Coordinates of C-alpha atoms and ligand atoms in Angstrom, one line a residue:
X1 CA 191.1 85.2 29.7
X2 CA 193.6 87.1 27.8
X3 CA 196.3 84.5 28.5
X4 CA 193.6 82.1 26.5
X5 CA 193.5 84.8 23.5
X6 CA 196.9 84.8 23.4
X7 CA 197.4 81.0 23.1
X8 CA 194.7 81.2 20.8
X9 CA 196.0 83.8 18.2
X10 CA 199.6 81.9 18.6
X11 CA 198.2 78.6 17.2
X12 CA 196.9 80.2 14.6
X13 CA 199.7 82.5 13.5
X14 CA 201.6 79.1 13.5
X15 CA 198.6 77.8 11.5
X16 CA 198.6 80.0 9.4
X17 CA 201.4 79.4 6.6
X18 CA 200.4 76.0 6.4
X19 CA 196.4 76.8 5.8
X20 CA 197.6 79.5 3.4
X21 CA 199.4 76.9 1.2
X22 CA 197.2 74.1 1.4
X23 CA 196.1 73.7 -2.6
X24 CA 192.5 75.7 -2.9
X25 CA 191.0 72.2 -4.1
X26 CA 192.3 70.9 -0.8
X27 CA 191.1 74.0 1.0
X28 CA 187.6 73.8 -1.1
X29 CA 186.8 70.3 0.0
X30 CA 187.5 70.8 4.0
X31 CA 185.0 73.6 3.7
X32 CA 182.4 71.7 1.4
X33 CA 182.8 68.8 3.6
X34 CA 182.1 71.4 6.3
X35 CA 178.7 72.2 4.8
X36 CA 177.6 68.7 4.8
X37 CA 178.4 67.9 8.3
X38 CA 176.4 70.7 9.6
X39 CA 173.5 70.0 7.7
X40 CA 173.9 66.6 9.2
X41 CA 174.0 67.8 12.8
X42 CA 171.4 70.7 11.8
X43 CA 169.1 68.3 15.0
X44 CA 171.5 68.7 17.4
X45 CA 172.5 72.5 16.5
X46 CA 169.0 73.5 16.3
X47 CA 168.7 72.5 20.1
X48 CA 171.8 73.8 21.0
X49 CA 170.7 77.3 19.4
X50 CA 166.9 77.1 20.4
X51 CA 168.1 76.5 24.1
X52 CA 170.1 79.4 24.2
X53 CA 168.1 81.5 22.4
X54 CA 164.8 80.7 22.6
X55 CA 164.0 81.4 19.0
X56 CA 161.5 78.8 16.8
X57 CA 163.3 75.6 15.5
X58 CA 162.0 76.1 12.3
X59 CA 164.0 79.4 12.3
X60 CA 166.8 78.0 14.1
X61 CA 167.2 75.5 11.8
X62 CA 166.5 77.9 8.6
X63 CA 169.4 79.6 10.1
X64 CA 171.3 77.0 10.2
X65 CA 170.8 75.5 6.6
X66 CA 172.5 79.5 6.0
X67 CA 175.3 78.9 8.0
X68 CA 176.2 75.7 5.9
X69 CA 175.1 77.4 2.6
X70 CA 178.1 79.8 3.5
X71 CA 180.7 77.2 3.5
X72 CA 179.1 76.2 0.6
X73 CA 179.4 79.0 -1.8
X74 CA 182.8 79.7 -0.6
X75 CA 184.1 76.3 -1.1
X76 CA 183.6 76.9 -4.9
X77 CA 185.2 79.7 -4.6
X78 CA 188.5 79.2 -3.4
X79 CA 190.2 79.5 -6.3
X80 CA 189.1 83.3 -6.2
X81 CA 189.9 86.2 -6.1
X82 CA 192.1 85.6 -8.9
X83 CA 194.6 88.3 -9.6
X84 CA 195.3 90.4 -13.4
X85 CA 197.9 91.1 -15.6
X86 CA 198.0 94.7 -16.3
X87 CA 199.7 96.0 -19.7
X88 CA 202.0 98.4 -18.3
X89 CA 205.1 98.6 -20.7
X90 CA 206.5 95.6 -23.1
X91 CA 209.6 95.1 -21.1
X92 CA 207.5 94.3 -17.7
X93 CA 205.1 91.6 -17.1
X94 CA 202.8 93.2 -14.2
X95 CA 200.2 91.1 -12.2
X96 CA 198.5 91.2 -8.7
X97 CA 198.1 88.7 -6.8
X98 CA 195.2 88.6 -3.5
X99 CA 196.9 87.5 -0.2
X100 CA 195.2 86.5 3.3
X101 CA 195.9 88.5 5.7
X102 CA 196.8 85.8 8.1
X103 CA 195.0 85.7 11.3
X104 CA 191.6 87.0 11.7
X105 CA 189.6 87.8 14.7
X106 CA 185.9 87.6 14.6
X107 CA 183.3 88.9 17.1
X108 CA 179.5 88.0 16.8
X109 CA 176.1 88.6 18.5
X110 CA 173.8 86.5 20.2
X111 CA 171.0 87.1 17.0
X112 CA 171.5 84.8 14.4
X113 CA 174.7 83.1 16.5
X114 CA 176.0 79.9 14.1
X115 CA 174.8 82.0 11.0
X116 CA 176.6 85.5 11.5
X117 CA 179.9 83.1 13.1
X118 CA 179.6 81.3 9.7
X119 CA 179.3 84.0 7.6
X120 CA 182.7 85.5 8.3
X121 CA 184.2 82.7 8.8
X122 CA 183.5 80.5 5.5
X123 CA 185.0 83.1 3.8
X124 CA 188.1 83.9 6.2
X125 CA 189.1 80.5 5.5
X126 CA 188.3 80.2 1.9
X127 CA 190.4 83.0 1.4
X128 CA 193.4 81.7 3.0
X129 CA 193.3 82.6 6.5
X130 CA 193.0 81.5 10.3
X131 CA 190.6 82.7 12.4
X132 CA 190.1 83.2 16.0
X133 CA 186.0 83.7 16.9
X134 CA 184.7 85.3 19.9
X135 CA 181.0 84.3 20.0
X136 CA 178.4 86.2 22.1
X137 CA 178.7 85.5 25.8
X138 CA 175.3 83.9 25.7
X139 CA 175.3 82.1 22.6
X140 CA 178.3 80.6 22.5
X141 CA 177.3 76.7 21.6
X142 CA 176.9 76.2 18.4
X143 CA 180.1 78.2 17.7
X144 CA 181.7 75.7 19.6
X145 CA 180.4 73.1 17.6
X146 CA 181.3 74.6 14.5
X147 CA 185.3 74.5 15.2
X148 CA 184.6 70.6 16.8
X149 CA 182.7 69.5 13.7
X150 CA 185.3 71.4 10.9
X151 CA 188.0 69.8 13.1
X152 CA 186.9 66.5 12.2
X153 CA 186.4 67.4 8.7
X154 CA 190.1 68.0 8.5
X155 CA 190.4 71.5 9.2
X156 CA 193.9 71.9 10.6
X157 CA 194.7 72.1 14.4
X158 CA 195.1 76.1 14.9
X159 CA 193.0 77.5 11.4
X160 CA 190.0 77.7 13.4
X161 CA 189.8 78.4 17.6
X162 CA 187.0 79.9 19.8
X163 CA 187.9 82.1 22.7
X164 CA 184.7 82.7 24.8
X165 CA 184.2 84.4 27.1
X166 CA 182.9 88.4 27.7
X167 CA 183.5 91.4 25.2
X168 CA 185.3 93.8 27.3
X169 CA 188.1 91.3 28.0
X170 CA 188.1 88.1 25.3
X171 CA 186.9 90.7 22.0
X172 CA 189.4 93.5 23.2
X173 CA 192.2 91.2 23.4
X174 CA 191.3 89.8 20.5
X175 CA 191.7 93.2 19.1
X176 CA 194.8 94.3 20.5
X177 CA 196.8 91.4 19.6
X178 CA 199.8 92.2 17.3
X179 CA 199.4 88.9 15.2
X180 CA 195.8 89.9 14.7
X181 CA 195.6 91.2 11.2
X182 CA 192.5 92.1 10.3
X183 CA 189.1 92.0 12.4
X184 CA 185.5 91.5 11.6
X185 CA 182.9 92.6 14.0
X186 CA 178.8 91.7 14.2
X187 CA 176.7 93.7 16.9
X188 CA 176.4 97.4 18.6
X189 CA 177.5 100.9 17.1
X190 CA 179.1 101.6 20.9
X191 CA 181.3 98.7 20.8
X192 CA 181.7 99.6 17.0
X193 CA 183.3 102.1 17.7
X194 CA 185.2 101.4 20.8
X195 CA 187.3 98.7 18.5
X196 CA 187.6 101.5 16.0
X197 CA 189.1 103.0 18.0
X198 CA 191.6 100.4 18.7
X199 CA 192.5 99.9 15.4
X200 CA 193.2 103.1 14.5
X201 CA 196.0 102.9 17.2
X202 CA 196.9 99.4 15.1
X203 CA 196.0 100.3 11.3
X204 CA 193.9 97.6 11.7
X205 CA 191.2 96.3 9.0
X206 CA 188.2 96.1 10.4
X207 CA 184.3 95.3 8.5
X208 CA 181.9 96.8 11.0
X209 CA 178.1 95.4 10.6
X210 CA 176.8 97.6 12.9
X211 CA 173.0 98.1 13.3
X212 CA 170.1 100.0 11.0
X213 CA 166.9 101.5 10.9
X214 CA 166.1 100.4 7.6
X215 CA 162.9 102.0 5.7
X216 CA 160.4 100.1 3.6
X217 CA 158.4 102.6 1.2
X218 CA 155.3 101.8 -0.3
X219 CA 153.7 103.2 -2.9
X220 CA 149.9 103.8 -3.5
X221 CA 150.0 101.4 -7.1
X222 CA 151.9 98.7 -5.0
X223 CA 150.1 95.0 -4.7
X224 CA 149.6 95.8 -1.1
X225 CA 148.0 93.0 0.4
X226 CA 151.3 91.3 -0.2
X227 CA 153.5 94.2 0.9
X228 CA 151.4 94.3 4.0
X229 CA 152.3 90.7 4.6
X230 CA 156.3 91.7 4.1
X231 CA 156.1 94.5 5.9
X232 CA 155.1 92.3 9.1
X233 CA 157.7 89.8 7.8
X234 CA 160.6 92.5 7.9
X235 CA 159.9 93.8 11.7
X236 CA 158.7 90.6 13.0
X237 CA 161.3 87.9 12.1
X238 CA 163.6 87.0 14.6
X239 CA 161.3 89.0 17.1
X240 CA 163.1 91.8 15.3
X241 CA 166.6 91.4 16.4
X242 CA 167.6 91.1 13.2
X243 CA 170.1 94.0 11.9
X244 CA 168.8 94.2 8.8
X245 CA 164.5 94.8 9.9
X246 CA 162.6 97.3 8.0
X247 CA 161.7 99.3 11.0
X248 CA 160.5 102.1 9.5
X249 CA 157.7 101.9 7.1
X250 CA 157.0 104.8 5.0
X251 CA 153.0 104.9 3.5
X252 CA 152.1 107.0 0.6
X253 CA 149.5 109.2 1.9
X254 CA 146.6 108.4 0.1
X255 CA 146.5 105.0 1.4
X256 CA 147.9 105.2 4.5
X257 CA 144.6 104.6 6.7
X258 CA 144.0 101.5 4.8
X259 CA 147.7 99.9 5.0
X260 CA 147.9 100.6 8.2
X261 CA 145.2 98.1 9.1
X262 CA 146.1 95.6 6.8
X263 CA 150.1 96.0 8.5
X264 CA 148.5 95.9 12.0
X265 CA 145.8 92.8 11.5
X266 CA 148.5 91.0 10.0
X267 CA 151.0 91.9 13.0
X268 CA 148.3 91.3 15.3
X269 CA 148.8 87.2 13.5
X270 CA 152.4 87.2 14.3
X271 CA 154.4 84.3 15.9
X272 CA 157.7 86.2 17.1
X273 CA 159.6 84.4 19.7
X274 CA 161.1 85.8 22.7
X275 CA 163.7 88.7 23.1
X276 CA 167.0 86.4 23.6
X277 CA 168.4 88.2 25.8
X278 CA 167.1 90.0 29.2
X279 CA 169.0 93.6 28.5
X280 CA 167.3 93.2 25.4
X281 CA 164.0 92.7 26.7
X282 CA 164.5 95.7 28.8
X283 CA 165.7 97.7 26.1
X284 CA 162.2 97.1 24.3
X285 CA 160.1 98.0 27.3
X286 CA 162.1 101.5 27.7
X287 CA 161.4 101.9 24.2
X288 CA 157.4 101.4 24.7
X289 CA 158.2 104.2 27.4
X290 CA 159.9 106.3 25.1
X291 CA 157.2 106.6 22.8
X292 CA 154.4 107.0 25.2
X293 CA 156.2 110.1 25.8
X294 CA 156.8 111.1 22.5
X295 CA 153.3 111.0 21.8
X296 CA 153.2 107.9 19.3
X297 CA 150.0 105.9 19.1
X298 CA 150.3 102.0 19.2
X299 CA 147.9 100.7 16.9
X300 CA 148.3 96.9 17.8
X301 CA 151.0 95.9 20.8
X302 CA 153.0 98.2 23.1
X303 CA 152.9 95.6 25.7
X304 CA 154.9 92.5 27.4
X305 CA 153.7 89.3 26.3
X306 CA 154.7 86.4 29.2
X307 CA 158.1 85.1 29.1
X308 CA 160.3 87.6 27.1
X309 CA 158.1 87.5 24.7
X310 CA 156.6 91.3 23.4
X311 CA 153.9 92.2 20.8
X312 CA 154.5 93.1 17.3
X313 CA 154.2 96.7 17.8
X314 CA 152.8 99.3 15.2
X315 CA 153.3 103.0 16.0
X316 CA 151.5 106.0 14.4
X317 CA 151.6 109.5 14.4
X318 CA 155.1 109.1 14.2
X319 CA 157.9 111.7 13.0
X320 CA 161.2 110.8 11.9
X321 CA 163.1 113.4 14.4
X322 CA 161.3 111.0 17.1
X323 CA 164.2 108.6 18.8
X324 CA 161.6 105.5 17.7
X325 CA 162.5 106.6 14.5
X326 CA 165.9 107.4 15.0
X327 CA 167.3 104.8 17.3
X328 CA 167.8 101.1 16.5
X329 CA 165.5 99.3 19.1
X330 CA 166.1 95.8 18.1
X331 CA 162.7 94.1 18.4
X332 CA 159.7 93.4 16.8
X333 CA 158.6 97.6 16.5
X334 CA 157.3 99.5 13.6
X335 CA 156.6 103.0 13.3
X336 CA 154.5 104.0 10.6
X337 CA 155.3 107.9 8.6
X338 CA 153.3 109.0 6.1
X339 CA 154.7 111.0 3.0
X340 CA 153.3 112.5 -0.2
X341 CA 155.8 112.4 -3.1
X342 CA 158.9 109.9 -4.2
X343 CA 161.4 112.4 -3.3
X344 CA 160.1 113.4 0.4
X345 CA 160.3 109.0 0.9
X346 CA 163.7 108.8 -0.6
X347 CA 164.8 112.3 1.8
X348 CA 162.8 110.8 5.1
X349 CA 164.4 107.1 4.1
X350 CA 168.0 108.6 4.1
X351 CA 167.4 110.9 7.3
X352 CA 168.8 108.8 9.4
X353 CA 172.1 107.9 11.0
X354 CA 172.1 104.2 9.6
X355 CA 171.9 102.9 6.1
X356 CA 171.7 99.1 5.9
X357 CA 169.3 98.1 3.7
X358 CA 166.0 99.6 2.3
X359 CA 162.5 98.4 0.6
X360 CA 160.3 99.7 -2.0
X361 CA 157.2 98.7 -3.1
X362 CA 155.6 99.9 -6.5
X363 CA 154.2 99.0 -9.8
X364 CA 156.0 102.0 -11.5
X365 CA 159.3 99.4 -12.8
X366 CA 160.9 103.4 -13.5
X367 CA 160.2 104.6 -9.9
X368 CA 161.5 101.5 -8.7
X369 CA 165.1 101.7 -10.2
X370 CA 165.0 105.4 -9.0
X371 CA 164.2 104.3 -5.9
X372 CA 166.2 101.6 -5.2
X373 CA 169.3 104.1 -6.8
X374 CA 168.5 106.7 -4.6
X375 CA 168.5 104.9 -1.3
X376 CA 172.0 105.4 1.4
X377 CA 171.9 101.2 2.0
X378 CA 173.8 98.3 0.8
X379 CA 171.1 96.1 -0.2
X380 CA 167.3 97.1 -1.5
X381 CA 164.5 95.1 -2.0
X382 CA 162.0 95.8 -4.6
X383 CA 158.2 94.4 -4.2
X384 CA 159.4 91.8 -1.7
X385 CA 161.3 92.1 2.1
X386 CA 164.9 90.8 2.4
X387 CA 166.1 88.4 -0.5
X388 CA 168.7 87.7 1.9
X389 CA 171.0 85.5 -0.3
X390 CA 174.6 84.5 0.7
X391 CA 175.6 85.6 -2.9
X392 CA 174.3 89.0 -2.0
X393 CA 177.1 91.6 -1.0
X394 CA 175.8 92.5 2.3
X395 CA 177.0 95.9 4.6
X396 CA 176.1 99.2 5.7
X397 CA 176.9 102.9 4.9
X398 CA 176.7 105.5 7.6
X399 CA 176.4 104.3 11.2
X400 CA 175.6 100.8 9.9
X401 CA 179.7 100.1 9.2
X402 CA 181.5 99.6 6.8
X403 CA 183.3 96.6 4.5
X404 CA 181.5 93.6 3.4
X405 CA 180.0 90.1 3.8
X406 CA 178.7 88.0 1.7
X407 CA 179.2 87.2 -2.1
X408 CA 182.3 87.4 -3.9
X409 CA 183.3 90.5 -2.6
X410 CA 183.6 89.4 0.9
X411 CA 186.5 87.6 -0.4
X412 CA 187.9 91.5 -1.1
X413 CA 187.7 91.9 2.5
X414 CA 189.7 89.1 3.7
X415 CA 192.6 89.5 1.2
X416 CA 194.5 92.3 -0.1
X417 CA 196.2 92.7 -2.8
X418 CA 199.9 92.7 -4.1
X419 CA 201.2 94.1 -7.2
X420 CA 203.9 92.6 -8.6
X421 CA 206.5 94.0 -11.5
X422 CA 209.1 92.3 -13.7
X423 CA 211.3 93.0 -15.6
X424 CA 211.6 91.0 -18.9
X425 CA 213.9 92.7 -21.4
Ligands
NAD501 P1 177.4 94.1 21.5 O1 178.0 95.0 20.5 O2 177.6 94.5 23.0 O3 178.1 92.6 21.5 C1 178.4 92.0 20.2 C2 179.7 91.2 20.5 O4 180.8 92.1 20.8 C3 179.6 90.2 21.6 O5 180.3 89.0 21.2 C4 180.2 90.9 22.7 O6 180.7 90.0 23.7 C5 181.4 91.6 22.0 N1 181.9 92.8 22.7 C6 181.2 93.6 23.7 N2 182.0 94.6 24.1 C7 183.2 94.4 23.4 C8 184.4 95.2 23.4 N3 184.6 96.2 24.2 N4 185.4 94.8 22.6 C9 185.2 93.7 21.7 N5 184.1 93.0 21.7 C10 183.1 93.3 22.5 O7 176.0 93.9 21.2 P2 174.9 93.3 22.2 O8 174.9 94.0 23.6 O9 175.0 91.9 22.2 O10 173.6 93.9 21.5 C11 173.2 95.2 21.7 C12 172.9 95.8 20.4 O11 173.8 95.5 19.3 C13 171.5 95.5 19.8 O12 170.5 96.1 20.5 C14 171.7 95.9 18.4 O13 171.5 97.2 18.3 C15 173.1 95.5 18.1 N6 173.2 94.3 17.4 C16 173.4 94.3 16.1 C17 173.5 93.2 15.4 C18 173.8 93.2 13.9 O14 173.7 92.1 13.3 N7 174.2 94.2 13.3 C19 173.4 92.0 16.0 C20 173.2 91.9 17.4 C21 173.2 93.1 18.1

């Protein structure tokens, strides 16, 4: 396995200077030519995902349309980041310039598999480097495909390889290579750390998307019928193994009762999909456990559907020192905490060990800029659930990591910059 990595990270370091100098038009048009193949073998993906995950084709391929959208956006942008000239003195002409870092490793989870591999790898590449993928043990197939399909599309032998293969062994060696310069890592605070912890040994770059516990606040003026409807949409999609689920919803008092019921018949509607994994399915039923003990009530779900399939779950009489609040569970569960003013939702919204993203819903355009301002995340959402946009800067404070995807300023995490003096007189 670790013989593998190593053949793996060698290609690519030998990959590398070539991919680095290729002209960014050149480089632009392998990935935009990228983009178009997978929409054109979105069929074939979609089954290759669906059978390993389990999850609706419609999503699957929804997913997929994302994954191409990445190489996409970043095709147009390989001419970027673009460096400055700074006026430092008349007898120096001072610039930066933004170099790759060289090889890259990335490791992904089984959730959104093709999407999450493409969103660190479009810009990797756009930026100029070579990158070696470890998908999630489970899910490895359509990452696969990726590296066959930009193969034919030109990508150079080397620029892009996929080591599968389990964590402990294929991502750590991935992590301890020397020639790996800078890695990017999808999935579990645990394992999170335990590469952080590598790299601190290395000086290695990481971005972290770890997980979240991502609050939704809604406001008594809101329209809620439709942020009842979101609110499902935000713990539901995906059967909630989606990182960035609005797991906690926090209810203005005064219309709590009435939300609620609204939240739970639509919940009640929900198609979710299975739990992809079986640890995962476990993990959900210890959590229906967990707040049996704590005393939570389920106001629709708490049970095992057949398959791995579970119910959308609502839980009331929830606090947020309760681990359902607290702890990322990582399917389709809600818990419900009332509050009474803006500042006690903004304080029980950053009470917590994550800070991915965050909701508000209100009428008040004033309360929803203070809002949005005041909440420890790296996206918001005002009056709607999860704009997720690939032009959208994307990462976590807290617990939730650290660095980011998406938008230009991923392209800031896979280069660094040099700066660069002359002398002219
Ligand atoms: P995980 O962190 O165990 O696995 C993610 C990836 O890391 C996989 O490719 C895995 O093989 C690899 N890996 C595992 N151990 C490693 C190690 N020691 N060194 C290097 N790589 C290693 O996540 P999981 O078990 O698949 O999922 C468990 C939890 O992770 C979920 O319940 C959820 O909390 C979180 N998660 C978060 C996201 C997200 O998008 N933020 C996605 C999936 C899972």
């Amino acid at each position: 396995m670790t013989a593998e990595v190593d053949r793996a990270v060698r290609a690519a370091a030998a990959a590398a200077p070539g991919w680095r100098h290729v002209a960014s038009f050149d480089r632009g048009r392998v990935l935009m030519a990228v983009a178009r193949r997978l929409v054109a073998e979105i069929d074939e993906l979609a089954r290759i995902e669906c059978a390993e995950t389990g999850k609706p084709p419609a999503l699957a391929e929804a997913e997929i349309r994302g994954a191409a959208e990445y190489f996409e956006f970043y095709a147009s942008l390989v001419h970027l980041p673009a460096g400055d000239v700074l006026d430092v003195r008349p007898d120096l002409h001072v610039y930066t310039v933004r170099e790759p870092f060289g090889v890259v490793g990335v490791i992904t989870p089984w959730n959104l598999p093709l999407n999450q591999a493409a969103r660190a790898v479009a810009p990797a590449l756009a930026a100029g480097n070579v990158v070696v993928v470890k998908p999630a043990e489970s899910t490895s197939g359509t990452t696969v495909a990726l590296a066959r399909l930009a193969a034919e599309e030109g990508l150079p032998a080397g620029v892009l390889t996929v080591v599968a293969g389990p964590g402990a062994t294929v991502g750590t060696a991935i992590v301890e290579h020397p020639l790996v310069r800078k890695v990017a890592f999808t999935g579990s605070v645990p394992v999170g750390q335990a590469i952080g912890r590598i790299a601190a040994e290395r000086i290695l770059p990481l971005t972290l998307e770890l997980g979240g516990k991502s609050a939704n606040i809604v406001f008594a003026d809101a329209d809620l019928a439709f942020a009842a409807t979101e609110a499902v949409r935000a713990f539901t999609t995906n059967a909630g193994q989606v990182c960035s689920s609005g797991t906690r919803l926090l209810v203005e008092r005064s219309i709590h009762d009435e939300f609620v019921a609204a939240v739970a018949a639509a919940a009640a509607r929900a198609e979710v999909g299975p739990m992809i994994t079986d640890k995962q399915f476990a993990t959900v039923r210890h959590y229906f456990e967990v707040a049996a003990a704590e005393g939570a009530k389920a106001v629709v779900g708490g049970h095992v559907a057949g398959g791995r399939h579970v119910e959308p779950t609502v839980y009331t009489g929830v606090t947020n020192d309760m681990a359902i609040a607290r702890e990322e569970i990582f399917g389709p569960v809600l818990v419900v905490i009332p509050f009474d003013t803006e500042a006690e939702a903004v304080e029980i919204a950053n009470d917590s060990d994550y800070g991915l993203v965050g909701g508000v819903f209100t009428a008040d355009i004033g309360r929803a800029f203070r809002v949005a301002h005041a909440i420890e995340a790296g996206q918001v959402y005002v009056n709607s659930w999860s704009t997720q946009s690939v032009q959208m800067p994307f990462g976590g404070h807290k617990a939730s990591g650290y660095g980011r995807e998406k938008g230009i300023e991923a392209l800031n995490h896979y280069s660094h910059v040099k700066s660069i003096s002359v002398r002219i007189a």
